[in-house]
PDB file of C-alpha atoms in Angstrom:
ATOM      1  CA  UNK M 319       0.000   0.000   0.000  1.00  0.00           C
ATOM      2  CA  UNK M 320       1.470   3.164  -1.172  1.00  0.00           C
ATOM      3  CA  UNK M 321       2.344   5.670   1.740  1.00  0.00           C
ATOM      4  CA  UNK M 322      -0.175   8.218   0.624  1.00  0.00           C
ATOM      5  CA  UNK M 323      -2.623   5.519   0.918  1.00  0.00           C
ATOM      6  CA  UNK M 324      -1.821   4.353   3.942  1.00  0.00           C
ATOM      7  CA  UNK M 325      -1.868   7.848   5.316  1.00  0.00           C
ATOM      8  CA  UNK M 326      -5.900   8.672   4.030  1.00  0.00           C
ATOM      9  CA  UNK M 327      -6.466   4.976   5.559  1.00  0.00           C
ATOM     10  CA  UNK M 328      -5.107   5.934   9.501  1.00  0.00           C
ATOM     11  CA  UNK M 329      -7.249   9.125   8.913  1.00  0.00           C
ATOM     12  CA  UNK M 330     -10.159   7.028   8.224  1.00  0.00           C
ATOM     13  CA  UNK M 331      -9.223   5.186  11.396  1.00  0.00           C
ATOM     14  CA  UNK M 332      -9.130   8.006  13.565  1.00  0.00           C
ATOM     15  CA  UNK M 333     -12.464   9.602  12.385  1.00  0.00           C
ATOM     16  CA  UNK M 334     -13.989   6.095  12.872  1.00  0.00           C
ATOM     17  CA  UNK M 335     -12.430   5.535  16.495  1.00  0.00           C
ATOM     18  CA  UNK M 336     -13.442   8.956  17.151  1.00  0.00           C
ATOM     19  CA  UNK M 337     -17.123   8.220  16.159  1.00  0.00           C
ATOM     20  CA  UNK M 338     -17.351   4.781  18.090  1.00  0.00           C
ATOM     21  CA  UNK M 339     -16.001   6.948  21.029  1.00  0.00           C
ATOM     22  CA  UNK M 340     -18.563   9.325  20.760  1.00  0.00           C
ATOM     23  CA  UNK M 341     -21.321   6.931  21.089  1.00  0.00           C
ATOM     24  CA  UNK M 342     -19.553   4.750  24.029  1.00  0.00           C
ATOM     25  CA  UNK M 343     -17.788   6.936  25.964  1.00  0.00           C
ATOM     26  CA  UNK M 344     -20.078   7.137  29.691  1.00  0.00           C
ATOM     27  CA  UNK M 345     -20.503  10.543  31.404  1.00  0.00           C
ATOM     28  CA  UNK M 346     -17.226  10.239  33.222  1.00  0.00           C
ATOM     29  CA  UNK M 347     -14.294  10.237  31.454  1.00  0.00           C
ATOM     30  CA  UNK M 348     -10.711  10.522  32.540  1.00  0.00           C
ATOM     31  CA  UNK M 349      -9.200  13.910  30.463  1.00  0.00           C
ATOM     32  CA  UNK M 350      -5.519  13.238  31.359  1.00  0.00           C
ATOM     33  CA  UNK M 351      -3.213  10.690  33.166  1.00  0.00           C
ATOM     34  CA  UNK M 352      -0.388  11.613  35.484  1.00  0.00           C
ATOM     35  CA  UNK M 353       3.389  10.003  34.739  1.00  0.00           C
ATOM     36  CA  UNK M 354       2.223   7.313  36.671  1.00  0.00           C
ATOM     37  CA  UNK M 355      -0.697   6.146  34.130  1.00  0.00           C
ATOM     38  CA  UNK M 356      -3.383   7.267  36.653  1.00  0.00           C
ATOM     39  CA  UNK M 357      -5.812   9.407  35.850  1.00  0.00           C
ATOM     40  CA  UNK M 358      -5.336  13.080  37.152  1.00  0.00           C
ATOM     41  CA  UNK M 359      -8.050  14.653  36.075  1.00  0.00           C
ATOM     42  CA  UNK M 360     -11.897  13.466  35.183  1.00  0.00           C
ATOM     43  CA  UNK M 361     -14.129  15.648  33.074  1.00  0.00           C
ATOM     44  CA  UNK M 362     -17.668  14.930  31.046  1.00  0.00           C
ATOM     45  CA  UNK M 363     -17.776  13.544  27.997  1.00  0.00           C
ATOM     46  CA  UNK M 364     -18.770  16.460  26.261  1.00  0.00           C
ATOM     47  CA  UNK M 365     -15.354  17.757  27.411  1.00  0.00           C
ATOM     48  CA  UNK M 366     -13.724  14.351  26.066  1.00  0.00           C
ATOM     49  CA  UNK M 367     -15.042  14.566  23.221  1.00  0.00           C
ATOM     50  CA  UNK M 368     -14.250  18.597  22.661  1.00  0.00           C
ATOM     51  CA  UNK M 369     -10.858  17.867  22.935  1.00  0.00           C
ATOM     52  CA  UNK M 370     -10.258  14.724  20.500  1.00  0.00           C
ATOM     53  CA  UNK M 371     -11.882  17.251  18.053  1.00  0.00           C
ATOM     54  CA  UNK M 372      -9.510  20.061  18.956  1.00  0.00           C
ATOM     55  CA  UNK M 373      -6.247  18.088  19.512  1.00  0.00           C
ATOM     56  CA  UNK M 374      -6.688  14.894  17.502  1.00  0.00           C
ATOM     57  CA  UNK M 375      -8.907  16.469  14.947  1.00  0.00           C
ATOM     58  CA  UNK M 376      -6.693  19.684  14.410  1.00  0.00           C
ATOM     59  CA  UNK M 377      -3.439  17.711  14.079  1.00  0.00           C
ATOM     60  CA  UNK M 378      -4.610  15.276  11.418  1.00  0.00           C
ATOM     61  CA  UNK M 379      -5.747  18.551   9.685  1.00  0.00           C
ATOM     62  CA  UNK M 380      -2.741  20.003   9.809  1.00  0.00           C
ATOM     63  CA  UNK M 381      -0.730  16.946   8.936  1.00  0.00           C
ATOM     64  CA  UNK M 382      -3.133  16.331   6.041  1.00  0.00           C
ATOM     65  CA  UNK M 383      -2.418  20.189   4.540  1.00  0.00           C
ATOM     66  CA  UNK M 384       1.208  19.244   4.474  1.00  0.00           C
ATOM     67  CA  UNK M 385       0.613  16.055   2.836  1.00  0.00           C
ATOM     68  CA  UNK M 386      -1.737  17.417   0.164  1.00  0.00           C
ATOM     69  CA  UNK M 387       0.348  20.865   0.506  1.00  0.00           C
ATOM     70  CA  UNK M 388       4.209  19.186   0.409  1.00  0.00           C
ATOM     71  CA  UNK M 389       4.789  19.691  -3.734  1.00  0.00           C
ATOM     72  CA  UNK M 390       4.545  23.578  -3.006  1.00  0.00           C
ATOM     73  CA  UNK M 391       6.063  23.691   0.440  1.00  0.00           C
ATOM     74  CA  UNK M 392       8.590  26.282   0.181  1.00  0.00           C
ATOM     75  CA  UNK M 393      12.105  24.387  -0.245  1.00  0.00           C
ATOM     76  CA  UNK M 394      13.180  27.217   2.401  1.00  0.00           C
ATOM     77  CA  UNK M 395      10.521  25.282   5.244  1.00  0.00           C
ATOM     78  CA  UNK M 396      12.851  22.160   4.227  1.00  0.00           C
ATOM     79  CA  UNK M 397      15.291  21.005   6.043  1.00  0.00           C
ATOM     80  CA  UNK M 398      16.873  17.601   4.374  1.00  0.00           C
ATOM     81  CA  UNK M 399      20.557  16.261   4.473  1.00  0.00           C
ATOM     82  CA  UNK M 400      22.461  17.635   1.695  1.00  0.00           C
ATOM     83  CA  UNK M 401      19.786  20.133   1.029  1.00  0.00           C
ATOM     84  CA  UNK M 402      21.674  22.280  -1.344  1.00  0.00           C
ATOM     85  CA  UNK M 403      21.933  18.769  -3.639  1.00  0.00           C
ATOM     86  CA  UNK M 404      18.340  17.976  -3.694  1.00  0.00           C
ATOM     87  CA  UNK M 405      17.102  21.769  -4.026  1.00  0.00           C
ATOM     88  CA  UNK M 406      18.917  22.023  -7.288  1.00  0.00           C
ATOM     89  CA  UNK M 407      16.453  22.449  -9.883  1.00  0.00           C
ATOM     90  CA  UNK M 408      17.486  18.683 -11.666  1.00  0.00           C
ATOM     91  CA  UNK M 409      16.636  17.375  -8.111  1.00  0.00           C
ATOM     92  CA  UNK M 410      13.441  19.198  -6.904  1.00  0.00           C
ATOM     93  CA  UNK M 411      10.606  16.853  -8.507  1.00  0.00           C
ATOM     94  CA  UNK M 412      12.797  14.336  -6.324  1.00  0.00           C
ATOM     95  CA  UNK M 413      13.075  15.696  -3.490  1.00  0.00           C
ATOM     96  CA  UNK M 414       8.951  16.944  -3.587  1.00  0.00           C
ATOM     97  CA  UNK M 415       7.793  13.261  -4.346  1.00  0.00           C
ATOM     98  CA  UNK M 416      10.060  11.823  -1.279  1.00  0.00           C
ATOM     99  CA  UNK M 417       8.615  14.703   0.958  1.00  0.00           C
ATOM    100  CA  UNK M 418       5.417  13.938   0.377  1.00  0.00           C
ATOM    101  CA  UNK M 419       5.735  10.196   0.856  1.00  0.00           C
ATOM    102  CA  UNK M 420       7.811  10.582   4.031  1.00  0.00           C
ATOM    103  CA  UNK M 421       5.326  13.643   5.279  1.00  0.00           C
ATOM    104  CA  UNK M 422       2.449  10.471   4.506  1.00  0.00           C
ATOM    105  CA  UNK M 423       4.108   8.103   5.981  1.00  0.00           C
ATOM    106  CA  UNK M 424       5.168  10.002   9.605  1.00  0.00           C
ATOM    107  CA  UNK M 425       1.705  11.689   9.235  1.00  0.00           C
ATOM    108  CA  UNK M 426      -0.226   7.774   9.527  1.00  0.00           C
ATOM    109  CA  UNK M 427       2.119   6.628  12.227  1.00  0.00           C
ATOM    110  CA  UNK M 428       1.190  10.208  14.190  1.00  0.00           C
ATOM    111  CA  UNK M 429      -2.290  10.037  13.538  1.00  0.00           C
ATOM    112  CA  UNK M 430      -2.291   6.415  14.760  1.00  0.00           C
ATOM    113  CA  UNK M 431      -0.757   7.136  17.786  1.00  0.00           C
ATOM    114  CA  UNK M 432      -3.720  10.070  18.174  1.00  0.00           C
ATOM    115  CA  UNK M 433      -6.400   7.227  17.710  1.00  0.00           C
ATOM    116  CA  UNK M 434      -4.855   4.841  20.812  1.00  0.00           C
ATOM    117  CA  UNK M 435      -3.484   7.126  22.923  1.00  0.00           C
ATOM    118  CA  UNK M 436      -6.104  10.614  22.870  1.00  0.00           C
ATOM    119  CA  UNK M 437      -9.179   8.144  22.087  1.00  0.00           C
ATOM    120  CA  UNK M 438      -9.085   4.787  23.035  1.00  0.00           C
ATOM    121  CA  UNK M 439      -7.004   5.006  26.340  1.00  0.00           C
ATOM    122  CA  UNK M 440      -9.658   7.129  27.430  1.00  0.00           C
ATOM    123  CA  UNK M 441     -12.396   5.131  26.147  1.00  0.00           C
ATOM    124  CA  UNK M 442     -10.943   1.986  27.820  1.00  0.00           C
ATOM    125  CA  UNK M 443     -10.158   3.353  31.420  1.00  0.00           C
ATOM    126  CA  UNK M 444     -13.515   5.007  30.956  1.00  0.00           C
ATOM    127  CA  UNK M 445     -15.297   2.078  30.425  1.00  0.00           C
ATOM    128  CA  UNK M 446     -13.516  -0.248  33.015  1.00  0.00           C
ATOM    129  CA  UNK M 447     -13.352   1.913  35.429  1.00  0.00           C
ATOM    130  CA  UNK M 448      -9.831   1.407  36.372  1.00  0.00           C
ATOM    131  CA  UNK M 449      -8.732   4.865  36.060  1.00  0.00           C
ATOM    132  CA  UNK M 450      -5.096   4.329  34.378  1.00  0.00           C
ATOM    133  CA  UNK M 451      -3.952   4.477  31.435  1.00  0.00           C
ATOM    134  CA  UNK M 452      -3.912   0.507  29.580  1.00  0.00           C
ATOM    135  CA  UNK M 453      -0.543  -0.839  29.136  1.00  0.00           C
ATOM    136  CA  UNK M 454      -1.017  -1.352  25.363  1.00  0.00           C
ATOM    137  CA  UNK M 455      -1.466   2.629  25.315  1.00  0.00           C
ATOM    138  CA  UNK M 456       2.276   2.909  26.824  1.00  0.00           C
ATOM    139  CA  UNK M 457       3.580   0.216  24.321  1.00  0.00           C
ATOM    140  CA  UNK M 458       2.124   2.172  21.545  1.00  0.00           C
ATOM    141  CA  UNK M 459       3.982   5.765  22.352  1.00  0.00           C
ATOM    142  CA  UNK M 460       7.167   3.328  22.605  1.00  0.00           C
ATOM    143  CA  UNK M 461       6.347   1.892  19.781  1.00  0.00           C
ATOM    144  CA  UNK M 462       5.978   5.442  18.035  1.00  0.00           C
ATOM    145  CA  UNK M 463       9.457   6.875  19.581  1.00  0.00           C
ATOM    146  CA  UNK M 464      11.331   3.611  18.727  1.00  0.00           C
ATOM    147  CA  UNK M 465       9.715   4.202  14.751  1.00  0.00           C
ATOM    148  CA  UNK M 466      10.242   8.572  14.725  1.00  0.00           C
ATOM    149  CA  UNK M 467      13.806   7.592  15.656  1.00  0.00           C
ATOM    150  CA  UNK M 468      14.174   5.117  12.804  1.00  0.00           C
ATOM    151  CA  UNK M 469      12.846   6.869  10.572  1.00  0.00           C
ATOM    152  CA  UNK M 470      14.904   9.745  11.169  1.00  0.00           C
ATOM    153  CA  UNK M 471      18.267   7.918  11.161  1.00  0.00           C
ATOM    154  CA  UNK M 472      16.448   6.094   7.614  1.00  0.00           C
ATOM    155  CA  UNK M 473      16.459   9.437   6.250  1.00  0.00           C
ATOM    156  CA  UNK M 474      19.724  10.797   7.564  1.00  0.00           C
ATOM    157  CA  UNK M 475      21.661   7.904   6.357  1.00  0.00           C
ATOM    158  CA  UNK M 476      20.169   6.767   3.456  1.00  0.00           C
ATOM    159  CA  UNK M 477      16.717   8.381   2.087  1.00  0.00           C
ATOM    160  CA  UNK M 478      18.324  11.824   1.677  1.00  0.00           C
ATOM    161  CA  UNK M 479      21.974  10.590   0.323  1.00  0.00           C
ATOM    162  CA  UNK M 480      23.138  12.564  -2.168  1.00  0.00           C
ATOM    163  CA  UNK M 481      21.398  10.950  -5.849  1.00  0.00           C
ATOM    164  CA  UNK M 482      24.707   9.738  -7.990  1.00  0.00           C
ATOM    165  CA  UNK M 483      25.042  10.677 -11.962  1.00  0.00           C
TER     166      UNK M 483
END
């Protein structure tokens, strides 16, 4: 599945985890957990709900300009190894297609991470009553750091190397 794809796909996903939540989520519903993974502070669904929209909903907007937007992104908003290579005018279609894939793919692993960690963590210690924050909501942020960092050192050390000929 093509990265652009895959991106429209976890946005999908969100929308439709953001949905179910609106219809399951009870009165009570923890807003934010501590360092600990216990809930530090409750709040009405209506508030829940307010702020998936705001913070979930606004950053898969945003990341979905930038994917739609990357082609005309100013090359001076770019920051890429050997920059001065891939800006050259021989190297800009390039580097435009590669931003937009890599903008697609980081934008579905973000707005994945959105969908388990502002929705369904919620949703689950909501529902169960437990008041922390599920482990599988913890192994899916480490997941996310272990990926941001690969994917960085990816593009560092081989994505962005200079194009030979």
């Amino acid at each position: 599945m093509g990265r652009e794809r895959l991106f429209w796909v976890s946005v999908v996903l969100f929308a439709g985890v953001l949905a179910l939540s609106a219809v399951l989520l009870p009165e009570r519903v923890p807003l934010h957990f501590g360092a600990g993974g216990d809930v530090d502070r409750w709040g009405t669904r209506a508030q829940a709900l307010t702020l998936d929209v705001l913070v979930g909903g606004g950053t898969v907007a945003l990341l979905a300009v930038l994917v739609l937007t990357a082609h005309r992104l100013p090359l001076e908003w770019v920051n890429v190894p050997h920059k001065d290579v891939w800006s050259a005018p021989e190297h800009e279609p390039e580097l435009r297609r590669r931003l937009r894939e890599d903008l697609a793919e980081f934008g579905a692993a973000t707005v994945l991470l959105l969908a388990v960690v502002v929705v369904l963590a919620p949703l689950h210690a909501a529902r169960t009553g437990t008041g922390q924050l599920p482990w599988w909501a913890v192994a899916a942020f480490a997941l996310y750091l272990a990926y941001a960092v690969l994917f960085g050192v990816r593009n560092v050390r081989t994505r962005y190397r200079p194009p030979s000929g």
